[in-house]
mmCIF file of C-alpha atoms in Angstrom:
data_model
loop_
_atom_site.group_PDB
_atom_site.id
_atom_site.type_symbol
_atom_site.label_atom_id
_atom_site.label_comp_id
_atom_site.label_asym_id
_atom_site.label_seq_id
_atom_site.Cartn_x
_atom_site.Cartn_y
_atom_site.Cartn_z
ATOM 1 C CA MET A 1 2.840 11.409 9.118
ATOM 2 C CA ALA A 2 4.799 11.798 5.868
ATOM 3 C CA ILE A 3 6.790 9.659 3.492
ATOM 4 C CA GLU A 4 10.406 10.431 3.438
ATOM 5 C CA CYS A 5 11.910 10.690 -0.034
ATOM 6 C CA TYR A 6 14.860 8.439 0.689
ATOM 7 C CA GLN A 7 12.561 5.637 1.783
ATOM 8 C CA TYR A 8 10.393 6.079 -1.283
ATOM 9 C CA LYS A 9 13.483 5.958 -3.537
ATOM 10 C CA LYS A 10 14.518 2.643 -1.937
ATOM 11 C CA TYR A 11 10.992 1.375 -2.485
ATOM 12 C CA ILE A 12 11.030 2.304 -6.194
ATOM 13 C CA ASP A 13 14.414 0.767 -6.636
ATOM 14 C CA GLU A 14 13.172 -2.534 -5.148
ATOM 15 C CA LEU A 15 10.061 -2.451 -7.390
ATOM 16 C CA ALA A 16 12.137 -1.738 -10.497
ATOM 17 C CA LYS A 17 13.835 -5.106 -10.036
ATOM 18 C CA ILE A 18 10.489 -6.689 -10.659
ATOM 19 C CA GLU A 19 9.011 -4.115 -13.097
ATOM 20 C CA PRO A 20 11.839 -2.532 -15.049
ATOM 21 C CA SER A 21 9.610 0.359 -16.362
ATOM 22 C CA LEU A 22 9.669 1.831 -12.899
ATOM 23 C CA SER A 23 13.440 2.325 -13.059
ATOM 24 C CA ASP A 24 12.820 5.357 -15.257
ATOM 25 C CA MET A 25 11.597 7.364 -12.278
ATOM 26 C CA THR A 26 14.034 10.170 -11.407
ATOM 27 C CA TYR A 27 14.557 11.435 -7.928
ATOM 28 C CA LYS A 28 12.641 14.581 -8.955
ATOM 29 C CA ASP A 29 9.657 12.368 -9.939
ATOM 30 C CA ILE A 30 9.852 10.654 -6.613
ATOM 31 C CA VAL A 31 10.020 13.998 -4.693
ATOM 32 C CA GLY A 32 6.908 15.182 -6.637
ATOM 33 C CA LEU A 33 4.937 11.990 -5.862
ATOM 34 C CA VAL A 34 5.928 12.123 -2.192
ATOM 35 C CA PHE A 35 4.964 15.846 -1.986
ATOM 36 C CA ASP A 36 1.557 15.064 -3.623
ATOM 37 C CA TYR A 37 0.919 12.107 -1.185
ATOM 38 C CA ASN A 38 1.933 14.109 1.815
ATOM 39 C CA ASN A 39 -0.263 17.134 0.947
ATOM 40 C CA ASP A 40 -3.452 15.530 -0.455
ATOM 41 C CA PRO A 41 -6.377 15.295 1.943
ATOM 42 C CA ASN A 42 -7.648 12.212 0.034
ATOM 43 C CA VAL A 43 -4.482 10.276 0.843
ATOM 44 C CA TYR A 44 -3.713 8.530 4.116
ATOM 45 C CA VAL A 45 0.015 8.073 4.778
ATOM 46 C CA LEU A 46 0.685 5.636 7.584
ATOM 47 C CA ASP A 47 4.094 5.426 9.166
ATOM 48 C CA VAL A 48 5.343 1.886 9.865
ATOM 49 C CA LYS A 49 7.278 2.203 13.079
ATOM 50 C CA GLU A 50 9.431 -0.051 15.108
ATOM 51 C CA ASP A 51 8.530 -0.431 18.825
ATOM 52 C CA ASN A 52 11.103 2.304 19.734
ATOM 53 C CA GLY A 53 9.268 4.761 17.410
ATOM 54 C CA MET A 54 11.740 4.637 14.575
ATOM 55 C CA ASN A 55 10.088 4.988 11.214
ATOM 56 C CA VAL A 56 11.010 1.968 9.016
ATOM 57 C CA GLY A 57 8.402 2.240 6.249
ATOM 58 C CA PHE A 58 5.097 3.509 5.056
ATOM 59 C CA ILE A 59 1.708 2.551 3.729
ATOM 60 C CA VAL A 60 -0.267 4.835 1.323
ATOM 61 C CA ILE A 61 -4.000 4.478 1.137
ATOM 62 C CA LEU A 62 -6.128 6.472 -1.357
ATOM 63 C CA ASN A 63 -9.826 7.278 -1.022
ATOM 64 C CA ASN A 64 -12.236 5.835 -3.564
ATOM 65 C CA THR A 65 -12.359 8.793 -5.957
ATOM 66 C CA MET A 66 -8.722 8.364 -6.922
ATOM 67 C CA THR A 67 -8.771 4.883 -8.367
ATOM 68 C CA ASN A 68 -12.084 3.100 -8.452
ATOM 69 C CA PRO A 69 -15.526 4.527 -7.604
ATOM 70 C CA CYS A 70 -16.664 1.091 -6.535
ATOM 71 C CA VAL A 71 -14.405 0.964 -3.501
ATOM 72 C CA ASP A 72 -13.940 3.085 -0.386
ATOM 73 C CA TYR A 73 -10.147 2.727 -0.009
ATOM 74 C CA HIS A 74 -7.329 1.655 -2.289
ATOM 75 C CA ILE A 75 -4.053 0.394 -0.691
ATOM 76 C CA ASP A 76 -1.674 1.957 -3.126
ATOM 77 C CA GLN A 77 1.801 1.515 -1.641
ATOM 78 C CA CYS A 78 3.367 -0.509 1.129
ATOM 79 C CA TYR A 79 7.046 -0.508 1.969
ATOM 80 C CA VAL A 80 9.089 -1.693 4.907
ATOM 81 C CA ASN A 81 12.868 -1.439 4.991
ATOM 82 C CA HIS A 82 14.178 -4.972 4.338
ATOM 83 C CA LEU A 83 15.923 -5.037 7.738
ATOM 84 C CA TYR A 84 12.571 -4.787 9.508
ATOM 85 C CA ARG A 85 10.367 -7.090 7.384
ATOM 86 C CA ARG A 86 8.507 -10.192 8.641
ATOM 87 C CA ASN A 87 8.135 -8.975 12.215
ATOM 88 C CA GLY A 88 4.546 -7.733 12.115
ATOM 89 C CA LEU A 89 5.088 -3.968 11.974
ATOM 90 C CA ALA A 90 3.274 -3.334 8.668
ATOM 91 C CA LYS A 91 0.488 -5.737 9.520
ATOM 92 C CA ARG A 92 -0.075 -4.082 12.941
ATOM 93 C CA THR A 93 -0.182 -0.676 11.214
ATOM 94 C CA ILE A 94 -2.630 -1.588 8.465
ATOM 95 C CA VAL A 95 -4.884 -3.663 10.707
ATOM 96 C CA ARG A 96 -5.257 -0.645 13.037
ATOM 97 C CA PHE A 97 -6.250 1.528 10.111
ATOM 98 C CA ILE A 98 -8.698 -1.010 8.674
ATOM 99 C CA ASN A 99 -10.345 -1.597 12.047
ATOM 100 C CA GLU A 100 -11.038 2.110 12.224
ATOM 101 C CA HIS A 101 -12.169 2.509 8.570
ATOM 102 C CA SER A 102 -14.662 -0.112 7.500
ATOM 103 C CA GLY A 103 -15.634 -0.377 3.828
ATOM 104 C CA THR A 104 -14.517 -1.927 0.585
ATOM 105 C CA TYR A 105 -10.778 -1.983 -0.068
ATOM 106 C CA SER A 106 -8.879 -2.647 -3.261
ATOM 107 C CA LEU A 107 -5.274 -3.673 -3.544
ATOM 108 C CA ASP A 108 -2.852 -4.232 -6.430
ATOM 109 C CA ILE A 109 -0.095 -6.808 -6.123
ATOM 110 C CA LEU A 110 2.674 -7.336 -8.605
ATOM 111 C CA LYS A 111 2.049 -10.569 -10.445
ATOM 112 C CA GLY A 112 4.244 -13.313 -9.097
ATOM 113 C CA ASN A 113 4.767 -11.645 -5.746
ATOM 114 C CA ASP A 114 3.670 -14.606 -3.649
ATOM 115 C CA VAL A 115 5.038 -13.091 -0.398
ATOM 116 C CA ALA A 116 2.853 -9.985 -0.866
ATOM 117 C CA GLU A 117 -0.217 -12.084 -1.701
ATOM 118 C CA LYS A 118 0.271 -14.217 1.449
ATOM 119 C CA PHE A 119 0.818 -11.046 3.564
ATOM 120 C CA TRP A 120 -2.277 -9.217 2.324
ATOM 121 C CA LYS A 121 -4.426 -12.355 2.661
ATOM 122 C CA SER A 122 -3.306 -12.663 6.286
ATOM 123 C CA VAL A 123 -4.170 -8.973 6.908
ATOM 124 C CA PHE A 124 -7.648 -9.298 5.518
ATOM 125 C CA ASP A 125 -8.191 -12.661 7.258
ATOM 126 C CA GLU A 126 -7.288 -11.043 10.556
ATOM 127 C CA VAL A 127 -9.842 -8.242 10.187
ATOM 128 C CA GLY A 128 -12.607 -10.673 8.983
ATOM 129 C CA ALA A 129 -12.785 -9.307 5.468
ATOM 130 C CA VAL A 130 -14.715 -10.970 2.774
ATOM 131 C CA LYS A 131 -13.085 -11.155 -0.699
ATOM 132 C CA ARG A 132 -15.123 -9.673 -3.585
ATOM 133 C CA ASP A 133 -14.875 -10.702 -7.196
ATOM 134 C CA ASP A 134 -17.796 -8.528 -8.485
ATOM 135 C CA ILE A 135 -15.993 -5.186 -8.626
ATOM 136 C CA PRO A 136 -14.608 -4.205 -12.105
ATOM 137 C CA ASP A 137 -10.907 -3.504 -12.355
ATOM 138 C CA TYR A 138 -10.245 0.063 -13.502
ATOM 139 C CA ARG A 139 -6.499 -0.285 -13.853
ATOM 140 C CA ASP A 140 -5.000 -1.621 -17.030
ATOM 141 C CA TYR A 141 -1.625 -2.999 -16.080
ATOM 142 C CA ASP A 142 -0.774 -6.482 -17.142
ATOM 143 C CA TRP A 143 1.839 -6.759 -14.442
ATOM 144 C CA LEU A 144 -0.637 -6.156 -11.512
ATOM 145 C CA THR A 145 -3.306 -8.337 -9.973
ATOM 146 C CA THR A 146 -6.193 -6.417 -8.300
ATOM 147 C CA THR A 147 -8.155 -7.876 -5.375
ATOM 148 C CA ASN A 148 -11.104 -6.326 -3.554
ATOM 149 C CA TRP A 149 -12.203 -6.960 0.021
ATOM 150 C CA ASN A 150 -15.200 -5.892 2.133
ATOM 151 C CA VAL A 151 -14.349 -4.983 5.731
ATOM 152 C CA TYR A 152 -16.972 -4.382 8.415
ATOM 153 C CA THR A 153 -16.108 -2.706 11.710
ATOM 154 C CA LYS A 154 -16.208 -5.221 14.516
#
């Protein structure tokens, strides 16, 4: 599984509408990030696929050493092409991963992104996760909200 550069560019363009500092990323920056993600053994890249197998997005999950030593996994990126949103594809993909990888997860959501908050709460509710407020936040972005969840394999 690998992120395709054109999808990642669309993702950054959408994020830049909310957080303008991201609009400074060049295509070369994006290619570099995608290459790093696709080749790092500490990074899980999940393809979000339609039922016919067409790739319509991606989810990037980092292991704990990359963001916060107090968690096992950090959900770093999630993107689904706008034409395929709200039909359960991303949720199905991430729930499958979480059910196979119990542990503590962290997640950053852009402040004010109520749709994302509702989506991620529904994901963690579905897998029976318990929200944690006792883990320190290692990221220092005033435009992100970090949440942490414990997930135990069923």
